[in-house]
Tab-separated table of C-alpha atoms and ligand atoms in Angstrom:
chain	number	residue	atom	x	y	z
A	1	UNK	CA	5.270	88.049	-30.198
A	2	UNK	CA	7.094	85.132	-30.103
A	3	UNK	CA	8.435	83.992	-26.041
A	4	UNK	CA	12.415	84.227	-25.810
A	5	UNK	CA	13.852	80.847	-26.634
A	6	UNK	CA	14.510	78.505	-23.269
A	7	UNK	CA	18.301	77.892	-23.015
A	8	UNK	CA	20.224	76.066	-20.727
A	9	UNK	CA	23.879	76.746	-19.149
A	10	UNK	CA	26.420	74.312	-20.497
A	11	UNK	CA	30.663	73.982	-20.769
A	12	UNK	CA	32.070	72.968	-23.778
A	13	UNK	CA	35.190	72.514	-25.303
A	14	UNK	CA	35.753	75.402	-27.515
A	15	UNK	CA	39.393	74.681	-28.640
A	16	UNK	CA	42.018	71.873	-27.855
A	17	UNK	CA	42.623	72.640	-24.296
A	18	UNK	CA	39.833	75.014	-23.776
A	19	UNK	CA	36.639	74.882	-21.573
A	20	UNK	CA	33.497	77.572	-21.821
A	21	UNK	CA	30.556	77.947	-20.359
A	22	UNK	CA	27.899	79.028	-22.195
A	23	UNK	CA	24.057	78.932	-22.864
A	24	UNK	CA	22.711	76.495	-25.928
A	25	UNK	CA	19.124	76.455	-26.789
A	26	UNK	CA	16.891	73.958	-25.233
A	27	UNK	CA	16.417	70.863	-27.739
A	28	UNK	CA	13.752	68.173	-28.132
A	29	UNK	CA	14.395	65.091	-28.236
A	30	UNK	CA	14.909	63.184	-31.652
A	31	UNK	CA	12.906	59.871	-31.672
A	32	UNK	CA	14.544	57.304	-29.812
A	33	UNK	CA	16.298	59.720	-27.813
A	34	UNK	CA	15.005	61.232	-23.827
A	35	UNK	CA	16.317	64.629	-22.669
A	36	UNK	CA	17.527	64.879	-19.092
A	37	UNK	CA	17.860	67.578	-16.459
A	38	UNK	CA	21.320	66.665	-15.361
A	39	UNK	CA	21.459	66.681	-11.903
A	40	UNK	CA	25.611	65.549	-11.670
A	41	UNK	CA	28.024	64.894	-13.870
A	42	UNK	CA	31.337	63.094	-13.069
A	43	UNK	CA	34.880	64.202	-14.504
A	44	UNK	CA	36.928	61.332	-15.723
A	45	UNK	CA	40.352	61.362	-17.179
A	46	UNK	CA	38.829	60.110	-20.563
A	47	UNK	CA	37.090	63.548	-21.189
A	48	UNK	CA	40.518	64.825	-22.006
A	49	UNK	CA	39.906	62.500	-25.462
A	50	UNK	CA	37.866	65.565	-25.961
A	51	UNK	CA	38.766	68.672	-24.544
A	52	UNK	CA	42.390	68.272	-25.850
A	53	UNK	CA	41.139	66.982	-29.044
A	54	UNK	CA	43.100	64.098	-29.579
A	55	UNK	CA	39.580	62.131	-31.294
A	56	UNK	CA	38.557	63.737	-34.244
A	57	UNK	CA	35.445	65.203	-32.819
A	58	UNK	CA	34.359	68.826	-34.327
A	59	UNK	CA	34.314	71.815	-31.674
A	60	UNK	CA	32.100	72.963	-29.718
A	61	UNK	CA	31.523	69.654	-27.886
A	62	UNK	CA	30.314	69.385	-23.973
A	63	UNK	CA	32.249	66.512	-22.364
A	64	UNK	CA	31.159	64.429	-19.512
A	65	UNK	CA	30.138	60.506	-19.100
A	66	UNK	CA	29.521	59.566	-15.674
A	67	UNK	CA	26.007	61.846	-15.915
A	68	UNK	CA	22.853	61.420	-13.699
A	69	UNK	CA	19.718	63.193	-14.199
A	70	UNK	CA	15.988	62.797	-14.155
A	71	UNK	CA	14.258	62.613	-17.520
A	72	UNK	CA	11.862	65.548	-18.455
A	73	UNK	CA	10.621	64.870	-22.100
A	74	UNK	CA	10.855	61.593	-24.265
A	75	UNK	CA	11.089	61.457	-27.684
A	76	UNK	CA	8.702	59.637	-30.465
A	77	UNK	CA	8.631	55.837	-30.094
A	78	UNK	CA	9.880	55.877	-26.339
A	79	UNK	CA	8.257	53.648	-24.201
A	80	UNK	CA	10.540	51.971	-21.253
A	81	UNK	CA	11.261	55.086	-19.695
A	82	UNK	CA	8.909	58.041	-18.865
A	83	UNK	CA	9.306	61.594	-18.019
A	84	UNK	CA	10.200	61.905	-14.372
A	85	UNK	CA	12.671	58.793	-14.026
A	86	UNK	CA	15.971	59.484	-12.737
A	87	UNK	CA	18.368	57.624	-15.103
A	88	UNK	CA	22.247	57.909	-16.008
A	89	UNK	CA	24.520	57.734	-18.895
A	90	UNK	CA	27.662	56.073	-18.936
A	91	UNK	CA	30.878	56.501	-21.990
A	92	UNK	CA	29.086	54.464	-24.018
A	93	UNK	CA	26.047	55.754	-25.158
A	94	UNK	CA	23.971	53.596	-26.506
A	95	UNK	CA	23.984	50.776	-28.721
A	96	UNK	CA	22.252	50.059	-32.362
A	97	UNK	CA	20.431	47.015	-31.498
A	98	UNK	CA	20.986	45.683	-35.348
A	99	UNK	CA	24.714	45.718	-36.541
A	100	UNK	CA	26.885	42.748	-36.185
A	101	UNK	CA	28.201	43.118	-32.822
A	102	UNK	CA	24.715	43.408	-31.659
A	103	UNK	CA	23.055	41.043	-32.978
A	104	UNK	CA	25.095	38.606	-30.973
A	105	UNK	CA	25.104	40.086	-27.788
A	106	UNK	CA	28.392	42.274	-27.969
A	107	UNK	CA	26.606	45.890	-27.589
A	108	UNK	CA	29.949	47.133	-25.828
A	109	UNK	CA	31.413	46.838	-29.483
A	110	UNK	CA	28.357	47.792	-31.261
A	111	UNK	CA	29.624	49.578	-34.215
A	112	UNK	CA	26.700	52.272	-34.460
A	113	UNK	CA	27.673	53.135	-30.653
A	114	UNK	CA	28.452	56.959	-30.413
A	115	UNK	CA	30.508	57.573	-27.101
A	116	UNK	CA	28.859	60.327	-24.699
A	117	UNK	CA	30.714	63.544	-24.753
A	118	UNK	CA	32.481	62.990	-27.945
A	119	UNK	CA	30.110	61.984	-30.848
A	120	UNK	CA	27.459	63.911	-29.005
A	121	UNK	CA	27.206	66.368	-26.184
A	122	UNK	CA	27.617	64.902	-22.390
A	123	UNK	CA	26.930	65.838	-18.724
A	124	UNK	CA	29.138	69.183	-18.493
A	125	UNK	CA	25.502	70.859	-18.643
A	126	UNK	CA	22.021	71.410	-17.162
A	127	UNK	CA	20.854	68.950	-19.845
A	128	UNK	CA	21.384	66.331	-21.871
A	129	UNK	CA	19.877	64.024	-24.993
A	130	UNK	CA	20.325	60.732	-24.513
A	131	UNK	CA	19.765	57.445	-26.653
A	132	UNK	CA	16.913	55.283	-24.999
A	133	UNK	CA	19.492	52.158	-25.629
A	134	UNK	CA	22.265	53.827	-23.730
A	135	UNK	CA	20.333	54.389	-19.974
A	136	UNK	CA	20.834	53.529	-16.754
A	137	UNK	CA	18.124	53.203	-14.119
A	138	UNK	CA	19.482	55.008	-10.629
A	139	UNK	CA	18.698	52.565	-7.634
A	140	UNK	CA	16.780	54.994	-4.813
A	141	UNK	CA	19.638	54.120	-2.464
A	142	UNK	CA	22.329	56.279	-4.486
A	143	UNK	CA	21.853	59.860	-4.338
A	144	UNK	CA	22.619	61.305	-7.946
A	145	UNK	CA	26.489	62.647	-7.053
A	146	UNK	CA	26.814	59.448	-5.495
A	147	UNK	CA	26.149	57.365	-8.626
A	148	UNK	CA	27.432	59.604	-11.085
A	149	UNK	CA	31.512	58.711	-10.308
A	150	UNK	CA	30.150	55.015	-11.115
A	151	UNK	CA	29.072	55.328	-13.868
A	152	UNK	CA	32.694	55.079	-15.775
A	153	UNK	CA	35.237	54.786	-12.851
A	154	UNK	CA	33.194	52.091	-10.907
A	155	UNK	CA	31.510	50.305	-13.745
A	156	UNK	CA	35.174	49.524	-15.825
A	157	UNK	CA	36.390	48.488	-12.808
A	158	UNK	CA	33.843	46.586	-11.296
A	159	UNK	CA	32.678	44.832	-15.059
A	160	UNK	CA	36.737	43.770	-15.388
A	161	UNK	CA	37.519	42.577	-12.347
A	162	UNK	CA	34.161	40.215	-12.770
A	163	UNK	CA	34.640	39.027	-16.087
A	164	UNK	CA	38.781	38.602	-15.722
A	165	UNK	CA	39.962	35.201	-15.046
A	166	UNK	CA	40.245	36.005	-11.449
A	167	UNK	CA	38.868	33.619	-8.967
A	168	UNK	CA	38.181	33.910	-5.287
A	169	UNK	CA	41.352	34.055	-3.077
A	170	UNK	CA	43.419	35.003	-6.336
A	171	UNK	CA	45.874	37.524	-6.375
A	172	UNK	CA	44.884	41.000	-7.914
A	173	UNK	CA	46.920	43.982	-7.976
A	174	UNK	CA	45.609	47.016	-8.920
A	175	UNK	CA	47.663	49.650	-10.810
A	176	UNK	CA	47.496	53.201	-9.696
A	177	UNK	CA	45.312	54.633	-7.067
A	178	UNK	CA	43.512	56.891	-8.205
A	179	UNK	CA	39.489	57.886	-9.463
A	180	UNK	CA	39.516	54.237	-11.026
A	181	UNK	CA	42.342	52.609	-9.000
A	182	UNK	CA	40.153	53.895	-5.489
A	183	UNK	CA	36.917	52.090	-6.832
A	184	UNK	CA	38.771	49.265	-8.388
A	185	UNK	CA	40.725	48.410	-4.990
A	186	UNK	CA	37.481	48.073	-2.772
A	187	UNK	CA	35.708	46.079	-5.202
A	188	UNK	CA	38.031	43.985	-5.850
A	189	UNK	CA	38.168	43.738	-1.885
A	190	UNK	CA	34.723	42.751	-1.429
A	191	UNK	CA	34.831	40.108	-4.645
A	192	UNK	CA	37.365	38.054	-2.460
A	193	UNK	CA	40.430	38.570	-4.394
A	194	UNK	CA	43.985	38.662	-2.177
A	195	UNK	CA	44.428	42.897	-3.157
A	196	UNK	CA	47.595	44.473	-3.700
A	197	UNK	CA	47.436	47.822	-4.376
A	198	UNK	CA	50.457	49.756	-6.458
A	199	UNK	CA	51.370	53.258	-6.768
A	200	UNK	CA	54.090	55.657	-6.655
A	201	UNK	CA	55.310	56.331	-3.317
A	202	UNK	CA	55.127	55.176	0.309
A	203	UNK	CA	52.761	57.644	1.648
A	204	UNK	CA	49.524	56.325	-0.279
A	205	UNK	CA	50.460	53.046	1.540
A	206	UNK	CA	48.022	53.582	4.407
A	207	UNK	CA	45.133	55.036	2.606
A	208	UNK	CA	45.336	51.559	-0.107
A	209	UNK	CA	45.021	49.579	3.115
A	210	UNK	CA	42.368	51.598	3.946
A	211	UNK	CA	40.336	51.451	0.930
A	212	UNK	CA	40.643	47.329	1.303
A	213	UNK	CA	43.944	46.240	0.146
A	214	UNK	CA	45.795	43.245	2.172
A	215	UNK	CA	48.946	44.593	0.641
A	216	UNK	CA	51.036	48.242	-0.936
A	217	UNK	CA	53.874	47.924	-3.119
A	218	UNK	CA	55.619	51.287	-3.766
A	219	UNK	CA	56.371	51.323	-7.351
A	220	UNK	CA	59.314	53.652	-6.648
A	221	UNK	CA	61.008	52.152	-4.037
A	222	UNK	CA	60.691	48.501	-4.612
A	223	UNK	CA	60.710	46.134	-8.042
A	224	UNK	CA	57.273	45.836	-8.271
A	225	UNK	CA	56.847	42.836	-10.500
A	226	UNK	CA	59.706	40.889	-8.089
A	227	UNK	CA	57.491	42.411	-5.354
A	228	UNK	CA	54.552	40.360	-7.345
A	229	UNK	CA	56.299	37.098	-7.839
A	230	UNK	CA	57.264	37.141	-3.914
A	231	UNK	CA	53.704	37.018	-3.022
A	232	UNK	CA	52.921	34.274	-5.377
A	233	UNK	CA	52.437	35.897	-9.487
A	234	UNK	CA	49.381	38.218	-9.988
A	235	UNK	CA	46.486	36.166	-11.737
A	236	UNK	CA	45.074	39.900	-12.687
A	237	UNK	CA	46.886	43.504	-13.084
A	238	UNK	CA	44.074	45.685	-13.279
A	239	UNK	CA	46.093	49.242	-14.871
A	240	UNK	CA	44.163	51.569	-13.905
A	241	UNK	CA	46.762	54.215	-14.686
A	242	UNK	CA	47.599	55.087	-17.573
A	243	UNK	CA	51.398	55.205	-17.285
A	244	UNK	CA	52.910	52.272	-19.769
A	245	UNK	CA	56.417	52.457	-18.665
A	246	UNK	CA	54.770	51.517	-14.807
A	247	UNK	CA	52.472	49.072	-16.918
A	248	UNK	CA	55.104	47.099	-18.505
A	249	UNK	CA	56.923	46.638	-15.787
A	250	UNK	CA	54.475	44.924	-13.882
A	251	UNK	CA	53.939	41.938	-16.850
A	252	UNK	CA	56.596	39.674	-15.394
A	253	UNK	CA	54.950	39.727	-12.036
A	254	UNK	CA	52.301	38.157	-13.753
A	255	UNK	CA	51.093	34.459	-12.507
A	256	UNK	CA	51.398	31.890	-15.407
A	257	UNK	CA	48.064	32.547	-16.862
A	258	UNK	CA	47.787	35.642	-15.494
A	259	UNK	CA	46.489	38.481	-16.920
A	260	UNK	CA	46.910	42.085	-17.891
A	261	UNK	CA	43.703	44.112	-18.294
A	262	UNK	CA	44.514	47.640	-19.985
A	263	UNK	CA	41.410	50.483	-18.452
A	264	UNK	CA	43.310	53.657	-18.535
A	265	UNK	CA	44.222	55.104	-22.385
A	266	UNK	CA	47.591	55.969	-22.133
A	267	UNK	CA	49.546	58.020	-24.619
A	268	UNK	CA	53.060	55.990	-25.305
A	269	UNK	CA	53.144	52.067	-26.478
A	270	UNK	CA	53.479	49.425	-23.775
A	271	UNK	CA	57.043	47.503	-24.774
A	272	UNK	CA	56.214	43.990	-24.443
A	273	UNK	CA	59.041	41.088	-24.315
A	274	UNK	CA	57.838	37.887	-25.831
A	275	UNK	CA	59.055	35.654	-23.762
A	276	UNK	CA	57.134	37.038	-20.663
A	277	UNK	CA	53.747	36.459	-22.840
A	278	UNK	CA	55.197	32.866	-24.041
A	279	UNK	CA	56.868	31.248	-21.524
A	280	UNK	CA	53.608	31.326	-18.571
A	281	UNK	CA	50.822	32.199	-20.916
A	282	UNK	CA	50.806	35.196	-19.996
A	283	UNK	CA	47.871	37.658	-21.856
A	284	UNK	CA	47.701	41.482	-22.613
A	285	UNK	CA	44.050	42.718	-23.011
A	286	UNK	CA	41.714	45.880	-22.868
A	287	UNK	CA	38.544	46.441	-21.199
A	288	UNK	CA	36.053	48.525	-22.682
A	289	UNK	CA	33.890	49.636	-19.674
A	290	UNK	CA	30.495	48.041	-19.642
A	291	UNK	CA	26.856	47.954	-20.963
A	292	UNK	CA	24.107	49.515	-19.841
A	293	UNK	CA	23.111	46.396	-17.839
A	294	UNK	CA	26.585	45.648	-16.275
A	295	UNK	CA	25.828	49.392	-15.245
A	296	UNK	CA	23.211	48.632	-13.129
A	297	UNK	CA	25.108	45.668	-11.548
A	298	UNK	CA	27.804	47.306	-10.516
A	299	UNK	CA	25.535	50.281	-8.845
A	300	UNK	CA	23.526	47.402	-7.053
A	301	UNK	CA	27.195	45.779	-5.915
A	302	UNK	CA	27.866	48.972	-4.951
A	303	UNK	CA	24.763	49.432	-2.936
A	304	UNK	CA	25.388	46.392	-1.753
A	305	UNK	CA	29.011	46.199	-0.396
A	306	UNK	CA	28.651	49.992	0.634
A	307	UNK	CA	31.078	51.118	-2.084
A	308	UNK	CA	31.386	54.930	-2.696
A	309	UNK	CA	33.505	57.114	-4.808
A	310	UNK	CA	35.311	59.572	-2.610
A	311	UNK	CA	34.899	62.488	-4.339
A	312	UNK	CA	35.134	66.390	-4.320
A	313	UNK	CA	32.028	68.368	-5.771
A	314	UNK	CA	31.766	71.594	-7.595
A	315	UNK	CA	29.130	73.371	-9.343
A	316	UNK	CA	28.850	73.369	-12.863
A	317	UNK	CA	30.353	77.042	-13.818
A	318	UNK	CA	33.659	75.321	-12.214
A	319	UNK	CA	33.750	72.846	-14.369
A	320	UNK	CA	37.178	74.100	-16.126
A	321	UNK	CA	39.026	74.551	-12.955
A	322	UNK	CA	38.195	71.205	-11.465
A	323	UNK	CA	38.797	69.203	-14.944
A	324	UNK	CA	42.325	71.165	-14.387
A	325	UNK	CA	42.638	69.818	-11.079
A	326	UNK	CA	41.993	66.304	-12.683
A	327	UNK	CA	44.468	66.552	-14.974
A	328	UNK	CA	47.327	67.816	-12.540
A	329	UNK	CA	46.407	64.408	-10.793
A	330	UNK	CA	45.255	66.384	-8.036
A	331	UNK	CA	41.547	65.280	-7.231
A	332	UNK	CA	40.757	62.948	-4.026
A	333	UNK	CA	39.504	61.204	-5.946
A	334	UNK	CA	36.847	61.632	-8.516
A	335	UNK	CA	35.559	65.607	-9.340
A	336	UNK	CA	32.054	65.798	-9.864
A	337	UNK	CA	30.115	68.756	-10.806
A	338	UNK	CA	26.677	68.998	-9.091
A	339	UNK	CA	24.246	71.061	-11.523
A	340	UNK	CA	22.047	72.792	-8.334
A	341	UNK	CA	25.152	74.318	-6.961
B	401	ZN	ZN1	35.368	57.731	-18.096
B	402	ZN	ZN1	25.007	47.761	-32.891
């Protein structure tokens, strides 16, 4: 007699809009490749790439790339990391080692570089296979729900606002408060940068200044890029929404110089006059969240500067009604599903 197949509870995205939970078959993994008992899994706006199907990814595919979990077998040729390690696994999900890109350094635009949850299934499950490339080591001082949420949210904010042309004392402002906008903010905070936070509304004035702002503009209520220019021109924008109307208004507050770092995948153009760009220099760029290694900085800047996600947790078999909860822009501030509830 053979013994009944181990399976594992999972939710995947059955349909464009649709979330199921199910039970898959428990896989090995493929050479190069560990397989994880998920321990949390963070919900980021991205997954909705997925679930409503706007990449051309087949269905059924599990979402989820802010995922932390301890690594129970390793596949053929895996040496750096051994069974029992707890490790995470960010959007990108690990890179070739060989193309172009990566043979000079550039593994955030390796071209071999599937992205978790999307070319293969993510953290909305008890367990995951991951590429050996593509992991994270978990510092002991971050409990696995804690370090999830910073894996996407806190590393693309934390990489951009490093690598931007930001200095010490320079003016940020930060674009929407929200799961990337809340991390974004405090880092930026404890970098040095003067902070201005931005957002729709008066009342999230008080929780910004909170978080570590010096400043609140209400998007609504006042010009925002005059509001800028008062204070001095932003050297950074970090838009952490992804609104493009509230984006492109925000351009002429923009120091000369200054710079406009896209982290939020919005779904209309940005209008763009040229003259803002031309006269003051002015540059319009992306940022692609991190690799692997930047990972680990920003959880040990985190660890170090006492940064957290605030987040609400859920177990797993709630995954669809908190990734609606996302979407409604309703989570404070980050949902994360926690796979022993
Ligand atoms: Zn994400
Ligand atoms: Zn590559």
């Amino acid at each position: 007699m053979t013994p009944p197949t181990e399976t594992y509870r999972a939710v995947q995205a059955t349909a464009p809009g649709r979330l199921a939970l199910t039970d898959l078959p428990l896989p090995d993994p493929a050479a190069g490749h560990v397989r994880l008992r998920v321990e949390a899994c963070g919900i980021c706006h991205s997954d909705a790439m997925t679930v409503e199907g706007a990449l051309p990814i087949g269905f059924p595919r599990v979402p989820g790339h802010e995922v932390v979990g301890r690594i129970d077998a390793v596949g053929e040729g895996v040496t750096d990391w051994a069974v029992g390690r707890r490790v995470g696994v960010g959007y990108l999900a690990g890179h070739c080692g060989r193309c172009a890109r990566c043979r000079r350094g550039d593994f955030v635009n390796c071209e071999q570089q599937p992205f978790t949850g999307v070319h293969a299934d993510g953290g909305y499950a008890e367990v995951l296979i991951a590429r050996e490339s593509g992991l994270v080591a978990i510092p002991d001082e971050l409990d696995s729900l804690e370090a999830a949420p910073l894996l996407c949210a806190g590393l693309t904010t934390f990489n951009a606002l490093r690598d931007s042309a930001a200095r010490p004392g320079d003016l940020v402002a930060v674009l929407g408060i929200g799961g990337l906008g809340h991390l974004a903010v405090q880092y930026a905070r404890r970098m040095g940068f003067r902070v201005v936070a931005i957002a729709r509304g008066a009342e999230k004035a008080s929780l910004a200044l909170e978080l570590g702002a010096h400043d609140y503009i209400d998007s609504v209520g006042q010009d925002a890029a005059a509001e800028l220019k008062h204070l001095g021109g932003a050297k950074l924008v970090l838009a952490t929404a992804a609104n493009s109307a509230a984006t492109a208004a925000l351009i002429s507050g923009l120091a000369p110089g200054g710079q406009l770092l896209l982290l939020g995948i919005g779904a209309e153009p940005i209008p763009v006059s040229s003259p803002d760009l031309i006269i003051g220099e002015r540059v319009i760029g992306g940022s692609l969240t991190g690799s692997p290694a930047d990972s680990e900085d920003t959880l040990a800047f985190s660890v170090l500067q006492d940064i957290r996600a605030t987040t609400e947790v859920v177990g797993l078999a709630d995954a669809p009604a908190a990734y609606a909860r996302m979407m409604r822009n309703e989570a404070r501030f980050r949902m994360v599903l926690d796979m022993s509830r």
